Amino acid sequence: MMLVRNCLIIFAITFLHSAAQASAIPEEQIKQIFPKATLIGETLAEYPVQPVYQLQELLGYVFQTNDLVELPGFSGDKINLLIGLDTLGNIKGIQILAHHEPIFLHGLGPEPLNAFIAQYIGKNVSNRIIVDKAANDTNPDDNTVHVDGVTKATVSVIVVNDTVLLSSLQVARNMLEGFTVAPLATPNDDFQPLTWQQLLDKNYVQKWTLTREQFEQQLHAALEDFPTDTFTTEQGDEFTIYYAYLNAPSIGINLLGEGEYQRLMDGLKPNEQAFAVMSEGFYHYLEDDFKPGTVANQISLEQGSLPLAMRDLNFYSFTEPSLAQQAPIADDLQLFVVNTQSGFNPSLPMQFSLNITVAKNHLVQQQASFQNEYKLPLSLFDIAEAVEVEAATPPWVRIWESRIAVISVLVISLIAVTFIFVYQHRLSANQKLFRVVRWGFMFFTLFFIGWYAQGQLSVVNIFPIIQSLFKGFEIQMYLMDPVLFILWIYVFISLFIVGRGIFCGWLCPFGALQEMLGWVAKKLRIRQKKVPYWLHSKLWWIKYAILIGLVFTSIYSLGTAEVLSEVEPFKTTITLQFYRYWPFVVYSLVLLGAGLFINKFYCRYVCPLGAGLAILGYFHLGEWLTRRKDCGSPCTLCHHKCDIKAITPKGEINYNECVQCLECIVYYNNDDLCPPLKKNKRKKMGKAIDVSQQAV
């Protein structure tokens, strides 16, 4: 009890902490980016960049990304990069100055991160860079560049990508010719009723028709030479795209109708510009694997030679697409947004681009690229000086959108485990059904939550919370991993209702792996090492000591705490699936091997995360695992049957150690297993026999 209170006090301790200021970059480091440099200037007073010269010629600028963007990584800290940009907007080099991404520090190692960053060298800030697979970069003539991501490091990679692009584009617009942003144009409130034909005649809605001949000329082949499902030539020899800018009322209201237009405007952020796109004819502007809510790969806008990604709004997710006018509405009608922070100005000419890649056969792919000019009259806009706009779509939003299927399955599983606990007595009354549910959920936790969704909670996740006591709280960094965020919210709430057991016994992938090893040990009849209860009740304090050490260390040195947190085998067994340097694998196998002889050895005596959850769960509202007056005296069955010895010899349940596997409830509700119930059952049967004999 006293130790629990002391641990809570330690969690509440705060220390004055000053952030380390960025130090000057040595000239030798800058010359690695600009080898021909003869003079490196001081950081400019008006903008945080250093000019680099060869004699009197300006070669470009170097800058630290921490001075320009605020994008916390998975660890909660920003990833500080040194970037060199030449006068044409080409990235000359990138060096890592500081980061605390655990997956690269203590998991995959630095090589994958260095290899990922190296892909940006030589790219221009005007390139549209997509993180997926470099093999998709098959068209050398378009402005889109595909780079390889890093498996198991999705969050960190997205943050690095945004850090490089946003900081480089800022420098280009502020320091380089040809990248400046024109005065901001905002749609005025003027509205003029127009028919569909009038919208076309005024070029408010652009009708762009491409012929079979144009496609065949670009593809260097007849359309019939491609697989039959590529082009639907039976629909004619023309492919038409309709697209329109929607923020201007004279276009948006006339096209969508007043109600839908208002719904659109209510959903847009202040700096977002919306476009409607649809097509008809022998092709579709959307790729076959297009996912609503993501950036379309085949279409984009360009303005001033800068590519502008078009992100789908998923506007018609719950309603059927419809237009107010008698327009030739198509099944592929979608609404997209472009962000003005990317430099887009709707009052200036723009180009709508269609870039397609089609497979001629399993070996040969052909590309085609088309552009169409779109210019709106100035009468639709109010022109004002550029003002500060809010940031582009945060990385965490894109991550949540891309993982919506995983999120949905996870939420359903959390609802399921909630019902298991609410109806635990009904379920446990049927011993066979309970075991099927229990084993099935353990496999789901290990294979889906752990190995597939990467949802292993860790004591490392606590470090950013501790750091926020000194650096301020930013919800954005906790949202970077939706699986971990949802799990933490659910676990945190459940801690104060039933204690640590829901996570430790049902949602921890490593715990599920240990439970499976326990099953194997029983099947193989491996003799279990009996730890006397007096010794067991002392050994469990080890994990609390480990937790306290890690918390104190993280306050003074986050990097050291992340190294010491390798006491958890989670990264090796779950995150990297044993694909790691051999000492880490051996350590994990030793812990798992110990679990064959002492059930859940790691959970009972080593796990600092379990210790932290036990401290918070100490204040849970109720004790759901019911007991009888016979429990402990005279009956001690549950004490002996409890695999992790969370039930004392007196029959009391220690909720700080209990993982709530519900096995004791199975005994509690089964009159073939529970001694008091078996005794009562025999009495009833004896009375029934006496009554029948008397009747005879």
XYZ file of C-alpha atoms in Angstrom:
696
model
C 0.000 0.000 0.000
C 2.769 2.401 0.971
C 4.739 1.568 -2.173
C 1.702 2.194 -4.346
C 1.311 5.640 -2.804
C 4.982 6.369 -3.275
C 4.783 5.354 -6.942
C 1.868 7.744 -7.439
C 3.874 10.542 -5.866
C 6.767 9.773 -8.215
C 4.430 10.011 -11.210
C 3.342 13.467 -10.029
C 6.879 14.865 -9.560
C 7.807 17.609 -12.025
C 11.153 19.137 -12.672
C 12.172 22.379 -14.369
C 13.369 21.408 -17.812
C 14.810 23.740 -20.417
C 14.800 22.654 -24.037
C 18.212 22.389 -25.602
C 18.794 25.107 -28.146
C 19.867 24.125 -31.621
C 23.617 24.371 -31.890
C 25.491 25.824 -34.822
C 26.196 23.353 -37.607
C 29.928 22.770 -38.277
C 31.117 23.942 -41.708
C 32.472 20.469 -42.479
C 28.972 19.057 -42.146
C 27.531 21.671 -44.502
C 30.320 21.017 -47.019
C 29.238 17.382 -47.157
C 26.027 18.714 -48.735
C 27.694 21.433 -50.839
C 31.223 20.102 -51.572
C 32.117 23.140 -53.738
C 31.299 25.676 -51.003
C 33.993 28.233 -50.251
C 31.920 30.496 -47.999
C 29.091 29.651 -45.613
C 27.151 32.641 -44.368
C 25.594 33.219 -40.973
C 21.936 32.433 -40.359
C 19.878 35.244 -41.867
C 18.114 37.562 -39.444
C 14.898 37.608 -41.489
C 14.686 33.863 -42.173
C 16.330 30.817 -40.504
C 18.559 29.710 -43.407
C 22.296 29.907 -44.090
C 23.422 30.930 -47.605
C 26.190 28.869 -49.183
C 28.547 30.335 -51.812
C 31.265 29.255 -54.209
C 33.313 32.446 -54.445
C 30.663 35.023 -55.351
C 28.084 32.552 -56.701
C 25.151 31.541 -54.506
C 24.915 27.747 -54.482
C 21.851 27.492 -52.253
C 20.755 27.391 -48.634
C 21.018 25.021 -45.691
C 18.507 24.965 -42.859
C 17.354 22.967 -39.867
C 13.807 21.669 -40.111
C 13.122 22.332 -36.420
C 13.264 26.061 -37.237
C 10.472 25.748 -39.800
C 7.978 22.978 -39.008
C 6.295 21.581 -35.886
C 5.727 17.902 -36.600
C 6.243 15.550 -33.636
C 7.279 12.016 -34.496
C 6.133 8.747 -32.976
C 8.306 9.401 -29.910
C 6.702 12.804 -29.324
C 9.850 14.725 -30.311
C 10.445 16.476 -33.618
C 12.817 14.915 -36.143
C 15.472 17.560 -36.808
C 17.067 17.374 -40.249
C 19.722 19.469 -41.960
C 18.653 20.051 -45.566
C 20.516 21.694 -48.420
C 18.503 23.304 -51.229
C 20.119 24.739 -54.378
C 18.898 27.825 -56.251
C 16.751 25.716 -58.579
C 14.878 24.050 -55.726
C 16.744 20.740 -55.894
C 17.435 18.908 -52.630
C 21.222 18.556 -52.519
C 21.503 16.612 -49.297
C 19.813 15.644 -46.035
C 21.483 14.813 -42.742
C 19.838 13.633 -39.527
C 20.666 15.953 -36.646
C 18.423 14.482 -33.947
C 15.541 12.056 -33.543
C 14.110 9.687 -30.935
C 12.109 7.302 -33.128
C 12.335 3.969 -31.227
C 11.912 1.790 -34.313
C 15.118 3.208 -35.831
C 17.101 3.671 -32.620
C 16.584 0.246 -31.085
C 14.643 -1.764 -33.646
C 15.444 -1.688 -37.349
C 18.588 0.370 -36.808
C 19.643 3.576 -38.613
C 20.198 2.053 -42.066
C 16.535 1.942 -43.205
C 16.022 5.601 -42.176
C 19.183 6.705 -43.975
C 18.142 4.764 -47.065
C 14.684 6.326 -46.983
C 16.045 9.882 -46.702
C 18.579 9.267 -49.488
C 15.694 8.862 -51.946
C 14.934 12.606 -51.676
C 18.398 13.754 -52.779
C 18.208 15.177 -56.289
C 14.443 15.620 -56.140
C 12.967 19.071 -56.745
C 10.509 20.721 -54.370
C 8.155 21.000 -57.345
C 7.953 17.196 -57.522
C 4.847 15.489 -56.215
C 6.322 12.829 -53.909
C 4.245 9.812 -52.882
C 5.473 7.328 -50.263
C 4.499 3.849 -51.390
C 6.770 1.870 -53.724
C 9.544 3.250 -55.911
C 8.650 0.564 -58.450
C 5.469 2.547 -59.178
C 7.603 5.385 -60.539
C 7.343 4.136 -64.118
C 6.695 7.361 -66.029
C 9.831 9.525 -66.309
C 7.904 12.310 -68.038
C 5.448 13.187 -65.284
C 6.147 15.234 -62.162
C 5.173 12.512 -59.704
C 7.901 10.671 -57.812
C 7.285 7.474 -55.841
C 9.616 6.494 -52.994
C 9.802 3.332 -50.937
C 8.415 3.415 -47.421
C 9.807 1.446 -44.482
C 7.855 -1.550 -43.211
C 6.850 -1.270 -39.531
C 7.808 2.418 -39.463
C 4.818 3.983 -41.198
C 4.299 6.808 -38.703
C 7.957 7.823 -38.581
C 8.274 7.720 -42.369
C 5.231 9.934 -42.908
C 6.567 12.486 -40.430
C 9.989 12.510 -42.126
C 8.355 12.934 -45.531
C 6.218 15.858 -44.370
C 9.167 17.402 -42.531
C 11.324 17.355 -45.679
C 8.646 18.587 -48.089
C 7.005 21.268 -45.944
C 10.270 22.811 -44.763
C 11.855 22.715 -48.235
C 8.799 24.243 -49.873
C 8.747 27.021 -47.275
C 12.369 27.881 -47.996
C 11.790 27.754 -51.754
C 8.845 30.151 -51.579
C 10.640 32.581 -49.314
C 14.124 32.518 -50.838
C 14.044 31.253 -54.442
C 12.771 32.872 -57.630
C 9.888 31.139 -59.349
C 8.402 29.710 -56.156
C 6.751 32.799 -54.685
C 3.022 32.774 -53.919
C 0.712 35.313 -55.526
C -1.726 37.411 -53.442
C -4.470 35.257 -51.991
C -7.782 35.055 -53.840
C -10.979 34.226 -51.959
C -14.348 33.570 -53.614
C -16.763 36.471 -53.202
C -20.410 36.081 -52.169
C -21.886 37.048 -55.549
C -24.345 34.501 -56.876
C -25.809 34.277 -60.360
C -28.294 31.506 -61.248
C -26.942 29.482 -64.179
C -28.022 26.409 -66.097
C -25.757 23.468 -66.838
C -25.179 24.731 -70.369
C -24.364 28.223 -69.122
C -21.851 26.748 -66.662
C -20.188 25.030 -69.609
C -20.333 28.093 -71.861
C -18.644 30.275 -69.219
C -16.034 27.553 -68.613
C -17.038 27.457 -64.952
C -17.423 23.721 -65.525
C -14.647 22.488 -67.742
C -15.511 19.824 -70.291
C -12.333 18.086 -71.426
C -12.699 15.499 -74.166
C -9.946 13.122 -75.209
C -10.298 10.950 -78.283
C -9.287 7.389 -78.984
C -6.617 8.734 -81.347
C -5.050 10.869 -78.609
C -4.879 7.904 -76.240
C -3.411 5.603 -78.878
C -0.824 8.204 -79.879
C 0.361 8.572 -76.270
C 0.255 4.839 -75.559
C 1.870 3.874 -78.892
C -0.661 1.101 -79.312
C -4.283 0.517 -80.269
C -6.747 0.336 -77.394
C -7.682 -3.196 -78.462
C -4.100 -4.300 -77.729
C -4.758 -3.897 -73.996
C -6.720 -6.293 -71.747
C -10.443 -6.085 -72.398
C -11.293 -4.533 -69.029
C -8.856 -1.605 -69.496
C -10.847 0.419 -72.042
C -14.601 0.070 -72.623
C -14.516 1.058 -76.265
C -18.099 -0.097 -76.781
C -19.089 3.191 -75.086
C -17.662 5.160 -77.994
C -14.409 6.717 -79.129
C -14.328 9.600 -76.650
C -13.392 9.994 -72.987
C -14.703 13.149 -71.290
C -13.749 14.579 -67.901
C -15.882 17.259 -66.285
C -14.295 19.232 -63.473
C -15.207 22.444 -61.672
C -14.037 24.699 -58.846
C -16.770 24.666 -56.179
C -15.962 27.320 -53.560
C -17.367 30.137 -55.706
C -21.162 30.290 -55.057
C -22.009 30.875 -58.734
C -20.417 27.513 -59.503
C -20.914 25.485 -56.335
C -24.580 26.347 -55.655
C -25.614 25.987 -59.295
C -23.870 22.637 -59.584
C -24.564 20.992 -56.213
C -27.672 22.765 -55.015
C -27.868 25.109 -52.043
C -28.151 22.396 -49.388
C -25.249 20.277 -50.603
C -23.128 23.386 -51.222
C -23.648 24.504 -47.632
C -22.794 21.013 -46.382
C -19.591 21.178 -48.390
C -18.641 24.632 -47.099
C -19.343 23.592 -43.503
C -16.952 20.671 -43.876
C -14.075 22.562 -45.495
C -11.254 24.097 -43.496
C -10.560 27.811 -44.102
C -7.650 27.089 -46.448
C -9.229 24.268 -48.474
C -10.497 24.616 -52.040
C -12.941 22.050 -53.420
C -13.296 20.585 -56.919
C -15.867 18.252 -58.439
C -14.629 15.671 -60.949
C -16.482 13.059 -62.978
C -16.030 11.314 -66.290
C -17.796 9.389 -69.028
C -16.644 7.335 -71.981
C -14.220 4.501 -72.549
C -12.015 5.142 -69.462
C -12.208 6.219 -65.787
C -10.105 8.938 -64.200
C -9.924 6.997 -60.906
C -7.517 4.081 -60.584
C -9.041 0.651 -59.921
C -7.664 0.458 -56.363
C -8.618 4.030 -55.437
C -9.648 4.368 -51.779
C -12.093 7.123 -50.749
C -10.503 9.747 -48.534
C -7.060 9.409 -50.124
C -5.085 11.280 -52.785
C -5.953 10.291 -56.355
C -2.883 9.047 -58.240
C -4.118 9.568 -61.805
C -5.235 13.184 -61.511
C -3.671 16.328 -60.068
C -3.574 20.069 -60.494
C -0.516 22.064 -61.429
C 0.033 25.764 -61.023
C 3.257 27.611 -61.712
C 4.978 24.242 -62.398
C 4.141 23.101 -58.838
C 2.076 19.910 -58.409
C -0.964 20.123 -56.158
C -2.310 16.893 -54.686
C -6.077 16.392 -54.873
C -7.390 14.593 -51.795
C -10.808 12.968 -51.958
C -13.312 14.348 -49.425
C -15.358 11.139 -49.320
C -18.264 13.584 -49.575
C -20.750 10.989 -50.814
C -19.905 8.274 -48.261
C -23.471 8.250 -46.884
C -25.459 9.781 -49.729
C -25.910 9.098 -53.410
C -24.000 11.492 -55.706
C -26.329 14.080 -57.209
C -26.175 17.388 -59.063
C -28.704 20.210 -59.048
C -28.505 20.719 -62.784
C -29.528 18.353 -65.558
C -25.928 17.244 -65.944
C -24.708 13.931 -67.351
C -23.842 12.714 -63.862
C -21.463 9.763 -63.769
C -20.936 6.991 -61.228
C -17.416 8.244 -60.509
C -18.445 11.730 -59.316
C -16.112 12.679 -56.476
C -15.273 15.880 -54.608
C -11.624 16.696 -53.959
C -9.783 19.378 -51.985
C -6.588 21.313 -52.627
C -4.835 23.200 -49.831
C -3.915 26.865 -50.332
C -0.847 26.384 -48.148
C 0.570 24.370 -51.021
C 0.668 27.622 -53.018
C -2.608 27.182 -54.875
C -4.407 30.342 -55.983
C -7.790 29.721 -57.656
C -7.713 33.083 -59.475
C -4.625 32.105 -61.479
C -4.470 29.712 -64.451
C -4.049 26.073 -63.539
C -3.587 22.818 -65.373
C -5.629 19.699 -64.718
C -3.429 16.654 -65.325
C -4.328 13.073 -66.163
C -1.445 10.619 -65.800
C -2.237 6.989 -66.469
C -0.248 3.765 -66.409
C -1.881 0.751 -68.025
C -0.596 -2.792 -68.335
C -0.366 -4.121 -71.858
C 0.507 -7.524 -70.471
C 2.164 -8.883 -67.343
C 5.556 -7.634 -68.565
C 4.897 -4.355 -70.357
C 3.289 -1.156 -69.051
C 2.479 1.957 -71.070
C 2.113 5.531 -69.797
C 0.141 8.475 -71.059
C 0.026 12.049 -69.773
C -2.501 14.751 -70.673
C -3.037 18.320 -69.470
C -5.930 20.739 -69.760
C -5.928 24.500 -69.026
C -8.453 25.879 -66.528
C -8.848 29.615 -65.941
C -11.555 31.265 -63.866
C -12.553 34.940 -64.243
C -11.331 37.374 -61.572
C -14.929 38.525 -61.063
C -15.490 35.403 -58.936
C -12.866 36.448 -56.383
C -11.798 39.059 -53.907
C -8.047 39.592 -54.147
C -6.218 40.350 -50.917
C -2.725 40.202 -49.576
C -1.674 36.750 -48.460
C -2.470 35.975 -44.840
C -1.278 33.296 -42.492
C -3.200 30.077 -43.100
C -3.486 27.054 -40.922
C -1.314 24.037 -41.479
C -1.933 21.446 -44.149
C -3.813 18.266 -43.373
C -2.000 16.857 -40.313
C -0.122 13.599 -40.852
C -2.225 11.830 -38.219
C -5.393 12.488 -40.238
C -3.901 10.806 -43.287
C -2.763 7.875 -41.151
C -6.260 7.387 -39.670
C -7.824 7.566 -43.137
C -5.424 4.970 -44.508
C -6.043 2.540 -41.600
C -9.825 2.796 -41.376
C -10.305 -0.971 -41.941
C -7.868 -1.893 -39.146
C -9.473 0.684 -36.860
C -12.937 -0.746 -37.519
C -11.876 -4.322 -36.712
C -10.110 -3.136 -33.557
C -13.137 -1.197 -32.316
C -15.397 -4.201 -32.929
C -12.989 -6.420 -30.964
C -13.008 -3.969 -28.049
C -16.802 -4.028 -28.035
C -16.618 -7.835 -28.032
C -14.259 -8.011 -25.051
C -16.485 -5.540 -23.205
C -19.462 -7.866 -23.694
C -17.335 -10.809 -22.523
C -16.713 -9.031 -19.230
C -20.271 -7.778 -18.817
C -21.708 -11.251 -19.411
C -18.813 -13.209 -17.883
C -21.051 -15.305 -15.603
C -23.348 -16.438 -18.421
C -20.394 -17.210 -20.668
C -18.306 -18.995 -18.031
C -21.251 -21.211 -17.052
C -20.572 -23.073 -20.309
C -17.002 -24.254 -19.804
C -16.420 -25.441 -23.395
C -17.883 -22.305 -24.978
C -15.809 -20.074 -22.712
C -12.579 -21.890 -23.633
C -13.339 -21.533 -27.355
C -13.986 -17.794 -26.913
C -10.896 -17.370 -24.732
C -8.533 -19.231 -27.062
C -9.999 -17.557 -30.140
C -9.496 -14.108 -28.644
C -5.908 -14.929 -27.656
C -5.103 -15.881 -31.256
C -6.825 -12.697 -32.483
C -4.832 -10.581 -30.021
C -1.486 -12.074 -31.024
C -1.958 -12.296 -34.795
C -4.182 -9.279 -35.531
C -3.636 -6.735 -32.748
C 0.041 -7.642 -32.301
C 1.699 -8.861 -35.472
C -0.637 -7.296 -38.051
C -1.934 -4.048 -36.542
C 1.222 -3.458 -34.438
C -0.889 -2.718 -31.366
C 1.516 -3.746 -28.620
C 1.356 -1.167 -25.844
C 4.698 -0.478 -24.194
C 6.225 1.462 -21.346
C 7.902 3.514 -24.117
C 4.455 4.987 -24.850
C 4.465 6.482 -21.347
C 7.663 8.474 -21.912
C 6.011 11.158 -24.133
C 3.420 11.705 -21.395
C 6.190 12.317 -18.879
C 7.980 14.603 -21.340
C 4.760 16.583 -21.829
C 4.992 17.664 -18.190
C 7.969 19.785 -19.240
C 7.395 20.510 -22.934
C 3.625 20.911 -23.006
C 0.896 18.535 -24.084
C 0.268 17.959 -27.813
C -2.567 15.586 -28.620
C -1.307 15.310 -32.196
C 1.642 13.098 -31.276
C -0.651 10.609 -29.497
C -2.886 10.470 -32.571
C -0.036 9.428 -34.872
C -0.772 5.744 -34.298
C -4.561 5.160 -34.277
C -4.297 1.568 -33.045
C -2.201 2.511 -30.014
C -4.314 5.608 -29.358
C -7.600 3.671 -29.335
C -6.110 0.899 -27.207
C -4.706 3.364 -24.680
C -8.038 5.209 -24.392
C -9.896 1.926 -23.854
C -7.314 0.574 -21.397
C -7.179 3.845 -19.458
C -10.960 3.854 -18.988
C -11.068 0.153 -18.087
C -8.308 0.622 -15.476
C -10.650 2.645 -13.312
C -13.526 0.194 -13.751
C -12.035 -3.317 -13.449
C -8.288 -2.738 -13.039
C -5.411 -3.796 -15.285
C -6.874 -7.179 -16.199
C -8.671 -6.380 -19.453
C -5.432 -5.334 -21.113
C -3.008 -7.742 -19.479
C -5.284 -10.753 -19.829
C -7.031 -10.056 -23.139
C -5.414 -7.309 -25.227
C -1.658 -7.684 -24.697
C -0.121 -9.580 -27.668
C 2.950 -10.662 -25.702
C 0.687 -11.766 -22.866
C -1.310 -13.818 -25.371
C 1.916 -15.394 -26.646
C 2.867 -16.349 -23.077
C -0.601 -17.786 -22.485
C -0.206 -19.977 -25.569
C 3.134 -21.203 -24.259
C 1.334 -22.079 -21.042
C -1.091 -24.190 -23.053
C 1.845 -25.883 -24.801
C 3.493 -26.604 -21.448
C 0.322 -28.300 -20.198
C -0.046 -30.334 -23.401
C 3.592 -31.453 -23.190
C 3.175 -32.077 -19.456
C 6.113 -29.879 -18.605
C 6.401 -29.853 -14.851
C 5.748 -26.393 -13.462
C 8.126 -24.832 -10.954
C 6.180 -23.996 -7.822
C 7.123 -20.589 -6.416
C 6.151 -20.405 -2.708
C 3.573 -17.705 -2.163
C 5.761 -15.836 0.342
C 8.526 -15.610 -2.273
C 6.101 -14.904 -5.118
C 4.630 -11.938 -3.203
C 8.127 -10.449 -2.910
C 9.320 -11.122 -6.449
C 6.447 -9.184 -8.037
C 7.920 -5.934 -6.641
C 10.789 -6.263 -9.130
C 8.639 -4.897 -11.935
C 7.729 -1.843 -9.851
C 11.425 -1.157 -9.236
C 12.094 -1.410 -12.985
C 9.227 1.004 -13.700
C 10.507 3.571 -11.193
C 14.009 3.364 -12.692
C 12.702 3.899 -16.230
C 10.500 6.850 -15.221
C 13.360 8.676 -13.483
C 15.718 7.946 -16.372
C 13.264 9.238 -18.989
C 13.049 12.582 -17.187
C 16.771 13.174 -17.500
C 17.603 11.262 -20.698
C 14.904 10.050 -23.051
C 17.442 8.228 -25.213
C 18.849 6.272 -22.269
C 15.344 5.364 -21.096
C 14.506 4.032 -24.562
C 17.614 1.836 -24.459
C 16.795 0.556 -20.961
C 13.202 -0.134 -22.003
C 14.575 -3.078 -23.998
C 13.864 -4.942 -20.766
C 10.532 -5.335 -22.546
C 10.781 -8.042 -25.234
C 7.814 -6.551 -27.101
C 9.808 -4.906 -29.882
C 11.667 -8.118 -30.678
C 8.766 -10.566 -30.464
C 5.802 -8.472 -31.660
C 6.983 -5.404 -33.579
C 9.900 -7.032 -35.433
C 8.669 -10.637 -35.154
C 12.099 -11.913 -34.038
C 13.835 -10.390 -37.088
C 16.535 -8.653 -35.058
C 20.129 -8.761 -33.822
C 20.666 -12.112 -32.079
C 21.204 -10.924 -28.441
C 17.706 -9.405 -28.420
C 16.240 -12.619 -29.831
C 18.076 -14.766 -27.271
C 16.860 -12.532 -24.430
C 13.252 -12.811 -25.638
C 13.498 -16.584 -26.040
C 14.899 -16.902 -22.508
C 11.894 -15.029 -21.110
C 9.483 -17.107 -23.174
C 11.315 -20.270 -22.178
C 10.965 -19.332 -18.509
C 7.225 -19.095 -19.152
C 7.160 -22.808 -19.984
C 8.112 -23.602 -16.383
C 6.629 -20.610 -14.522
C 3.392 -19.491 -16.130
C 3.640 -15.915 -17.465
C 7.010 -15.421 -15.811
C 7.586 -12.060 -17.498
C 4.149 -10.662 -16.626
C 4.460 -11.673 -12.980
C 7.943 -10.418 -12.152
C 9.463 -8.222 -14.893
C 6.873 -6.212 -16.861
C 7.157 -2.463 -16.061
C 4.079 -1.693 -18.162
C 2.013 -4.078 -16.039
C 3.365 -2.347 -12.931
C 2.304 1.063 -14.230
C -1.152 -0.194 -15.131
C -1.488 -1.849 -11.710
C -0.741 1.471 -9.988
C -3.450 3.284 -11.947
C -5.823 0.316 -11.721
C -5.482 0.231 -7.942
C -8.369 2.718 -7.798
C -10.807 0.647 -9.876
C -14.474 1.074 -9.004
C -15.583 -2.496 -8.464
C -14.442 -6.068 -7.965
C -16.131 -8.005 -10.708
C -14.682 -11.395 -9.854
C -17.181 -12.600 -7.250
C -16.233 -14.775 -4.277
C -18.099 -17.038 -1.822
C -17.617 -17.190 1.924
C -16.141 -20.658 1.368
C -13.383 -19.247 -0.857
C -10.063 -19.523 0.962
C -11.507 -21.346 3.912
C -12.139 -24.196 3.634
C -11.832 -24.185 -0.207
C -8.439 -23.257 -1.704
C -9.007 -24.684 -5.203
C -8.862 -21.324 -7.000
C -5.656 -20.387 -5.183
C -4.000 -23.552 -6.455
C -5.549 -23.379 -9.946
C -4.661 -19.719 -10.573
C -1.705 -19.938 -12.959
C -0.226 -16.572 -11.978
C -1.037 -16.843 -8.262
C -3.143 -13.679 -8.110
C -5.476 -15.396 -5.621
C -4.117 -15.464 -2.088
C -4.272 -18.562 0.168
C -7.155 -16.798 1.926
C -9.139 -16.763 -1.308
C -8.826 -13.007 -1.893
C -8.061 -11.695 -5.371
C -5.081 -9.349 -5.723
C -6.328 -7.100 -8.538
C -2.858 -5.550 -8.908
C -1.570 -8.919 -10.118
C -4.724 -10.447 -11.606
C -4.934 -10.568 -15.413
C -8.641 -11.469 -15.241
C -8.421 -14.529 -17.445
C -11.799 -15.475 -15.845
C -10.707 -19.071 -15.206
C -11.689 -18.730 -11.538
C -15.168 -17.642 -12.654
C -15.435 -20.828 -14.710
C -14.806 -22.798 -11.499
C -17.102 -20.481 -9.556
C -20.067 -21.145 -11.889
C -19.558 -24.875 -12.537
C -20.988 -27.350 -10.008
C -18.727 -30.070 -11.427
C -15.596 -28.060 -10.577
C -16.284 -25.808 -7.579
C -16.043 -27.844 -4.304
C -18.779 -25.878 -2.445
C -21.127 -26.282 -5.414
C -20.223 -29.960 -5.764
C -21.003 -30.451 -2.078
C -24.383 -28.734 -2.410
C -25.090 -30.760 -5.521
C -24.420 -34.021 -3.672
C -26.694 -32.916 -0.807
C -29.518 -32.159 -3.228
C -29.040 -35.485 -4.951
C -29.004 -37.263 -1.576
C -32.260 -35.583 -0.544
C -33.809 -36.512 -3.861
C -32.839 -40.170 -3.303
C -34.280 -40.135 0.218
C -37.557 -38.704 -1.032
C -37.810 -41.323 -3.765
C -37.084 -44.142 -1.291
C -39.719 -42.852 1.099
C -42.193 -42.732 -1.756
C -41.456 -46.384 -2.481
